[in-house]
Tab-separated table of C-alpha atoms and ligand atoms in Angstrom:
chain	number	residue	atom	x	y	z
A	1	MET	CA	103.085	97.569	111.060
A	2	VAL	CA	103.155	100.115	113.882
A	3	VAL	CA	105.706	99.071	116.473
A	4	PRO	CA	105.303	100.712	119.883
A	5	TYR	CA	108.349	102.627	121.061
A	6	THR	CA	108.735	100.739	124.302
A	7	PHE	CA	111.797	99.206	125.877
A	8	GLY	CA	112.737	95.699	124.806
A	9	LEU	CA	112.343	93.137	122.052
A	10	HIS	CA	109.667	93.637	119.366
A	11	GLU	CA	108.858	91.404	116.396
A	12	ILE	CA	108.754	93.823	113.437
A	13	ALA	CA	108.346	91.225	110.662
A	14	THR	CA	108.239	87.433	110.645
A	15	ASP	CA	111.244	86.142	112.625
A	16	THR	CA	112.751	89.634	112.539
A	17	TYR	CA	113.104	91.710	115.717
A	18	ALA	CA	114.181	95.095	116.956
A	19	TYR	CA	115.466	95.640	120.487
A	20	LEU	CA	114.541	99.215	121.381
A	21	GLN	CA	115.875	101.508	124.090
A	22	PRO	CA	113.754	104.648	124.417
A	23	ASP	CA	114.326	107.555	124.419
A	24	GLY	CA	117.196	106.969	122.038
A	25	SER	CA	119.393	109.670	123.555
A	26	LEU	CA	123.168	109.342	123.870
A	27	GLY	CA	124.071	105.696	124.476
A	28	LEU	CA	120.490	104.374	124.229
A	29	SER	CA	120.824	102.554	120.924
A	30	ASN	CA	118.692	99.975	119.125
A	31	ALA	CA	119.726	96.494	118.028
A	32	GLY	CA	118.214	93.913	115.671
A	33	LEU	CA	117.770	90.172	115.412
A	34	ILE	CA	117.171	88.021	112.345
A	35	VAL	CA	116.157	84.439	113.141
A	36	SER	CA	116.011	81.302	111.021
A	37	GLY	CA	115.410	77.937	112.692
A	38	ASP	CA	117.652	77.774	115.744
A	39	GLU	CA	120.147	80.348	114.429
A	40	ALA	CA	120.126	84.102	114.677
A	41	LEU	CA	122.097	87.085	113.468
A	42	LEU	CA	122.320	89.983	115.925
A	43	VAL	CA	122.735	93.525	114.649
A	44	ASP	CA	124.866	95.386	117.233
A	45	THR	CA	125.473	94.927	120.922
A	46	LEU	CA	124.877	97.770	123.396
A	47	PHE	CA	126.883	100.378	125.323
A	48	THR	CA	127.662	98.287	128.390
A	49	VAL	CA	128.058	94.695	129.482
A	50	PRO	CA	124.964	94.755	131.777
A	51	SER	CA	122.697	96.307	129.136
A	52	THR	CA	123.870	93.789	126.529
A	53	ARG	CA	123.349	90.947	129.011
A	54	ALA	CA	119.791	92.167	129.629
A	55	MET	CA	119.155	92.180	125.877
A	56	LEU	CA	120.546	88.658	125.390
A	57	ASP	CA	118.456	87.456	128.350
A	58	ALA	CA	115.341	88.944	126.726
A	59	VAL	CA	116.197	87.144	123.486
A	60	ALA	CA	116.728	83.839	125.342
A	61	ARG	CA	113.367	84.203	127.092
A	62	ALA	CA	111.462	85.062	123.904
A	63	LEU	CA	113.275	82.593	121.670
A	64	PRO	CA	114.443	79.603	123.707
A	65	GLY	CA	116.805	77.320	121.813
A	66	VAL	CA	117.920	80.036	119.401
A	67	THR	CA	121.673	80.736	119.285
A	68	VAL	CA	123.202	83.968	118.002
A	69	THR	CA	125.776	82.594	115.588
A	70	THR	CA	126.607	85.874	113.842
A	71	LEU	CA	126.948	89.408	115.163
A	72	VAL	CA	127.195	92.410	112.877
A	73	ASN	CA	128.482	95.707	114.280
A	74	THR	CA	127.078	98.525	112.159
A	75	HIS	CA	129.880	100.923	113.155
A	76	SER	CA	132.567	101.754	115.682
A	77	ASP	CA	130.676	103.840	118.283
A	78	GLY	CA	130.745	102.141	121.690
A	79	ASP	CA	126.969	101.996	122.036
A	80	HIS	CA	126.955	99.521	119.138
A	81	TRP	CA	129.772	97.148	120.127
A	82	TRP	CA	131.066	97.429	123.674
A	83	GLY	CA	128.928	94.427	124.679
A	84	ASN	CA	130.540	92.119	122.058
A	85	GLN	CA	132.370	90.053	124.690
A	86	LEU	CA	129.101	88.331	125.639
A	87	LEU	CA	129.110	86.562	122.259
A	88	PRO	CA	132.553	84.951	122.335
A	89	ASP	CA	131.641	82.124	119.970
A	90	ALA	CA	129.898	84.202	117.321
A	91	SER	CA	131.281	85.234	113.992
A	92	ILE	CA	131.636	89.019	114.520
A	93	VAL	CA	131.411	91.002	111.288
A	94	ALA	CA	132.110	94.671	110.587
A	95	SER	CA	133.545	96.748	107.800
A	96	GLU	CA	137.340	96.935	107.751
A	97	ALA	CA	137.157	100.709	108.334
A	98	ALA	CA	134.927	100.274	111.397
A	99	ALA	CA	137.159	97.489	112.746
A	100	THR	CA	140.179	99.795	112.424
A	101	ALA	CA	138.424	102.476	114.478
A	102	MET	CA	137.353	99.872	117.050
A	103	ARG	CA	140.950	98.688	117.429
A	104	ASP	CA	142.013	102.250	118.323
A	105	ASP	CA	139.081	102.908	120.692
A	106	ARG	CA	140.145	103.535	124.304
A	107	LEU	CA	137.161	105.653	125.332
A	108	TYR	CA	135.641	102.830	127.403
A	109	GLU	CA	138.728	102.921	129.654
A	110	LEU	CA	138.276	106.639	130.223
A	111	LEU	CA	134.591	106.225	130.973
A	112	ALA	CA	135.245	103.340	133.355
A	113	ASP	CA	137.947	105.304	135.194
A	114	PRO	CA	138.840	108.860	134.149
A	115	GLY	CA	141.548	109.111	136.830
A	116	ASP	CA	142.633	112.740	137.218
A	117	LEU	CA	141.189	113.812	133.886
A	118	ARG	CA	138.285	116.254	134.024
A	119	LEU	CA	135.709	115.110	131.526
A	120	PRO	CA	133.187	117.513	129.967
A	121	ARG	CA	130.066	117.451	132.137
A	122	PHE	CA	127.820	115.731	129.604
A	123	VAL	CA	130.430	112.984	129.227
A	124	ASP	CA	130.743	112.675	132.989
A	125	ASP	CA	126.943	112.436	133.192
A	126	LEU	CA	127.129	109.275	131.057
A	127	ARG	CA	129.093	107.659	133.876
A	128	LYS	CA	126.145	108.204	136.209
A	129	THR	CA	123.687	106.571	133.796
A	130	PHE	CA	125.749	103.672	132.470
A	131	ASP	CA	128.001	101.096	134.112
A	132	PHE	CA	131.144	100.961	131.983
A	133	GLY	CA	132.886	98.433	134.235
A	134	GLY	CA	134.222	95.125	132.940
A	135	ILE	CA	134.391	95.943	129.237
A	136	THR	CA	136.843	93.705	127.375
A	137	PRO	CA	136.962	95.033	123.825
A	138	THR	CA	136.019	92.153	121.555
A	139	LEU	CA	136.815	92.985	117.971
A	140	PRO	CA	135.293	91.698	114.746
A	141	ASN	CA	136.852	88.479	113.494
A	142	ARG	CA	135.568	88.934	109.950
A	143	THR	CA	135.813	92.186	108.017
A	144	PHE	CA	134.850	93.333	104.548
A	145	SER	CA	134.734	96.409	102.364
A	146	GLY	CA	131.861	97.321	100.060
A	147	GLU	CA	129.182	94.669	100.277
A	148	LEU	CA	128.868	91.246	101.869
A	149	GLU	CA	126.052	88.707	101.788
A	150	LEU	CA	125.583	86.586	104.899
A	151	THR	CA	123.391	83.564	105.464
A	152	VAL	CA	121.545	82.851	108.670
A	153	GLY	CA	119.763	79.496	108.464
A	154	ARG	CA	117.754	79.796	105.254
A	155	ARG	CA	117.763	83.576	105.156
A	156	THR	CA	119.976	86.074	103.414
A	157	VAL	CA	121.213	89.289	105.018
A	158	ARG	CA	122.982	91.924	102.928
A	159	LEU	CA	125.595	94.216	104.441
A	160	ILE	CA	126.189	97.449	102.567
A	161	GLU	CA	129.080	99.716	103.581
A	162	VAL	CA	128.577	103.343	102.611
A	163	PRO	CA	131.323	105.964	102.204
A	164	ALA	CA	132.243	107.736	105.495
A	165	ALA	CA	129.209	109.568	106.883
A	166	HIS	CA	128.304	109.216	110.584
A	167	THR	CA	131.640	107.413	111.047
A	168	ARG	CA	134.129	105.715	108.762
A	169	GLY	CA	132.844	102.266	107.849
A	170	ASP	CA	129.100	102.662	108.517
A	171	VAL	CA	127.156	99.590	107.393
A	172	LEU	CA	123.489	99.141	106.472
A	173	VAL	CA	121.963	95.733	107.259
A	174	HIS	CA	119.300	94.797	104.717
A	175	VAL	CA	116.950	91.870	105.247
A	176	PRO	CA	115.295	91.556	101.820
A	177	ASP	CA	112.800	88.780	102.664
A	178	ALA	CA	111.319	90.929	105.468
A	179	GLY	CA	111.501	94.343	103.784
A	180	VAL	CA	113.527	95.505	106.796
A	181	LEU	CA	116.606	97.684	106.985
A	182	PHE	CA	118.708	98.245	110.095
A	183	THR	CA	120.589	101.488	109.528
A	184	GLY	CA	122.818	101.738	112.591
A	185	ASP	CA	123.424	105.436	113.174
A	186	LEU	CA	122.943	106.349	109.518
A	187	LEU	CA	119.439	107.231	110.713
A	188	PHE	CA	118.472	109.043	113.920
A	189	VAL	CA	114.760	109.476	114.602
A	190	GLY	CA	113.542	111.906	117.248
A	191	GLY	CA	116.890	113.551	117.875
A	192	HIS	CA	119.649	115.429	116.090
A	193	PRO	CA	122.287	113.101	114.633
A	194	VAL	CA	126.035	113.425	115.117
A	195	ILE	CA	128.356	113.755	112.163
A	196	HIS	CA	131.647	112.368	113.472
A	197	SER	CA	133.130	111.882	110.064
A	198	GLY	CA	131.322	113.172	107.022
A	199	PRO	CA	131.489	114.677	104.478
A	200	ILE	CA	127.831	115.461	104.925
A	201	GLY	CA	127.263	114.852	101.212
A	202	ASN	CA	128.120	111.192	101.779
A	203	TRP	CA	125.396	110.989	104.411
A	204	ILE	CA	122.850	112.555	102.076
A	205	ALA	CA	123.952	110.016	99.442
A	206	ALA	CA	123.526	107.234	102.028
A	207	CYS	CA	119.903	108.352	102.491
A	208	GLU	CA	119.451	108.111	98.716
A	209	ARG	CA	120.945	104.631	98.808
A	210	VAL	CA	118.467	103.605	101.512
A	211	LEU	CA	115.527	105.068	99.604
A	212	GLY	CA	116.662	103.229	96.486
A	213	LEU	CA	116.680	99.787	98.123
A	214	ASP	CA	113.949	97.564	96.732
A	215	GLY	CA	111.029	96.665	98.941
A	216	VAL	CA	112.179	98.262	102.215
A	217	THR	CA	109.099	99.172	104.226
A	218	THR	CA	110.493	99.049	107.776
A	219	VAL	CA	113.571	100.979	108.834
A	220	VAL	CA	115.118	100.516	112.268
A	221	PRO	CA	117.267	103.528	113.149
A	222	GLY	CA	120.298	103.384	115.431
A	223	HIS	CA	118.394	105.587	117.876
A	224	GLY	CA	114.654	106.212	118.009
A	225	PRO	CA	111.431	104.405	117.119
A	226	VAL	CA	110.940	101.902	114.303
A	227	SER	CA	110.321	103.946	111.163
A	228	GLY	CA	109.996	103.787	107.408
A	229	PRO	CA	111.061	105.578	104.229
A	230	ALA	CA	109.190	108.784	105.242
A	231	GLU	CA	111.538	109.296	108.206
A	232	VAL	CA	114.537	108.705	105.936
A	233	ARG	CA	113.288	111.427	103.572
A	234	ARG	CA	112.769	113.798	106.493
A	235	PHE	CA	116.243	113.027	107.791
A	236	ARG	CA	117.707	113.733	104.345
A	237	SER	CA	115.988	117.153	104.435
A	238	TYR	CA	117.532	117.829	107.847
A	239	LEU	CA	121.005	117.056	106.510
A	240	GLU	CA	120.421	119.298	103.487
A	241	ARG	CA	119.277	122.094	105.826
A	242	VAL	CA	122.422	121.753	107.946
A	243	ARG	CA	124.664	121.587	104.884
A	244	ASP	CA	123.165	124.700	103.294
A	245	HIS	CA	123.074	126.722	106.519
A	246	ALA	CA	126.624	125.767	107.510
A	247	THR	CA	127.911	126.593	104.048
A	248	ARG	CA	126.371	130.099	104.204
A	249	ALA	CA	127.548	130.637	107.785
A	250	HIS	CA	131.073	129.559	106.868
A	251	ARG	CA	131.106	132.009	103.976
A	252	ALA	CA	129.917	134.753	106.359
A	253	GLY	CA	132.687	133.887	108.823
A	254	LEU	CA	130.364	132.974	111.713
A	255	PRO	CA	131.888	131.035	114.612
A	256	VAL	CA	130.517	127.486	114.892
A	257	LEU	CA	128.567	128.061	118.112
A	258	ARG	CA	126.792	131.086	116.732
A	259	ALA	CA	126.056	129.331	113.439
A	260	ALA	CA	124.604	126.423	115.411
A	261	ARG	CA	122.370	128.700	117.465
A	262	GLU	CA	121.151	130.523	114.372
A	263	THR	CA	120.124	127.383	112.483
A	264	ASP	CA	116.554	127.640	111.197
A	265	LEU	CA	114.962	124.544	112.705
A	266	THR	CA	111.506	125.082	111.233
A	267	GLY	CA	110.093	121.593	110.768
A	268	PHE	CA	112.671	120.067	113.122
A	269	THR	CA	111.952	121.732	116.467
A	270	ASP	CA	110.751	118.413	117.904
A	271	LEU	CA	114.218	116.867	117.676
A	272	ALA	CA	116.090	116.287	120.929
A	273	ASP	CA	119.750	117.151	121.551
A	274	PRO	CA	119.998	120.365	119.456
A	275	GLU	CA	123.486	121.003	120.872
A	276	ARG	CA	124.675	118.357	118.410
A	277	LEU	CA	124.276	121.013	115.721
A	278	ILE	CA	127.658	122.261	116.936
A	279	LEU	CA	129.298	119.005	115.844
A	280	ASN	CA	127.334	118.863	112.631
A	281	ILE	CA	128.029	122.422	111.558
A	282	GLY	CA	131.619	121.976	112.717
A	283	ALA	CA	131.873	118.920	110.443
A	284	VAL	CA	130.764	120.981	107.438
A	285	TYR	CA	133.263	123.737	108.385
A	286	ARG	CA	135.998	121.096	108.597
A	287	GLU	CA	135.096	119.846	105.161
A	288	LEU	CA	135.103	123.385	103.732
A	289	ASN	CA	138.375	124.331	105.474
A	290	GLY	CA	140.018	121.178	104.138
A	291	ASP	CA	142.720	121.277	106.822
A	292	GLY	CA	141.142	119.099	109.512
A	293	THR	CA	139.873	122.063	111.568
A	294	PRO	CA	137.865	122.457	113.666
A	295	ALA	CA	138.622	119.008	115.115
A	296	GLU	CA	135.800	117.279	116.974
A	297	GLU	CA	137.799	117.536	120.224
A	298	GLU	CA	137.810	121.335	119.873
A	299	LEU	CA	134.052	121.374	119.396
A	300	LEU	CA	133.118	119.186	122.366
A	301	PRO	CA	133.624	121.929	124.999
A	302	LEU	CA	131.173	124.105	123.037
A	303	LEU	CA	128.487	121.477	123.639
A	304	GLY	CA	129.018	122.067	127.327
A	305	GLN	CA	128.580	125.829	126.778
A	306	TRP	CA	125.337	125.252	124.885
A	307	LEU	CA	123.988	122.953	127.596
A	308	ASP	CA	125.054	125.298	130.401
A	309	HIS	CA	123.128	128.132	128.737
A	310	ARG	CA	120.101	126.139	127.708
A	311	GLY	CA	117.137	128.422	127.325
A	312	ALA	CA	119.287	131.522	127.457
A	313	PRO	CA	119.086	134.016	124.595
A	314	VAL	CA	121.410	133.647	121.649
A	315	PRO	CA	124.756	135.112	122.668
A	316	PRO	CA	125.978	138.214	120.859
A	317	PRO	CA	128.045	137.968	117.683
A	318	GLY	CA	131.596	136.800	118.142
A	319	THR	CA	130.878	134.220	120.819
B	401	ZN	ZN1	124.688	105.150	118.428
């Protein structure tokens, strides 16, 4: 089934929906809905209270009488859980590792009111696009590690936690009777991903895990259009490209920014947000250094440098 990449709720298999937010750039995440009778399981809320409210209103209009009884948060990034408070009566499920990260998350406060702090420009830009007011962090009330099978009405939904990749505690949501998989941010389509955690090898292994799942024909990424196994294979190739390039660049002693700019993107030039290569190559460097450096916080200002010089020639060695 070809699902148009247009804003809103789409039925992607019988009683199985994706809520899409083109163009999938920072903060514009997808969600999912699995319905059985008058019950539903929601996969992820959105970045803000108003955007989550709009999604729940769309669900209520399309499916009157259906109640979201279970919410699964695929991981701890705000664009997948900061709207949780609008489902106060639901069972809210996440991996224990994701729940731990969510408990420590204070970024929403900074985005709502940075006070005297000067935020990097691309972070500040988020504040112009999204309304971060009124967020009351609403944490999972049921956690697990490894795998968990949930029931919604007469249907079964499998949660599969994979070893740290995009973040710690990433979870795949498999709906076997529909051949559908919601990947959260373990799959980005149309843009470069972000490796917050890694190691990158775990993410490549997560792609293998996805490709090994029986009967999955429809894959809903965390960001981007509804896809299938072909996009997962392409994404795995991207990760292998980044891993191999970063490993060579690290051996050659290249600074992260230069290594990012020199990445051979043949076959991937259509992907948006190439500045994220800085984080991804930095994550491989961190893994190879083994001492926690360069930390993600050190890399973020480099994203600003990349964006400020967009279109400019590659800077000379040593920058
Ligand atoms: Zn996301």
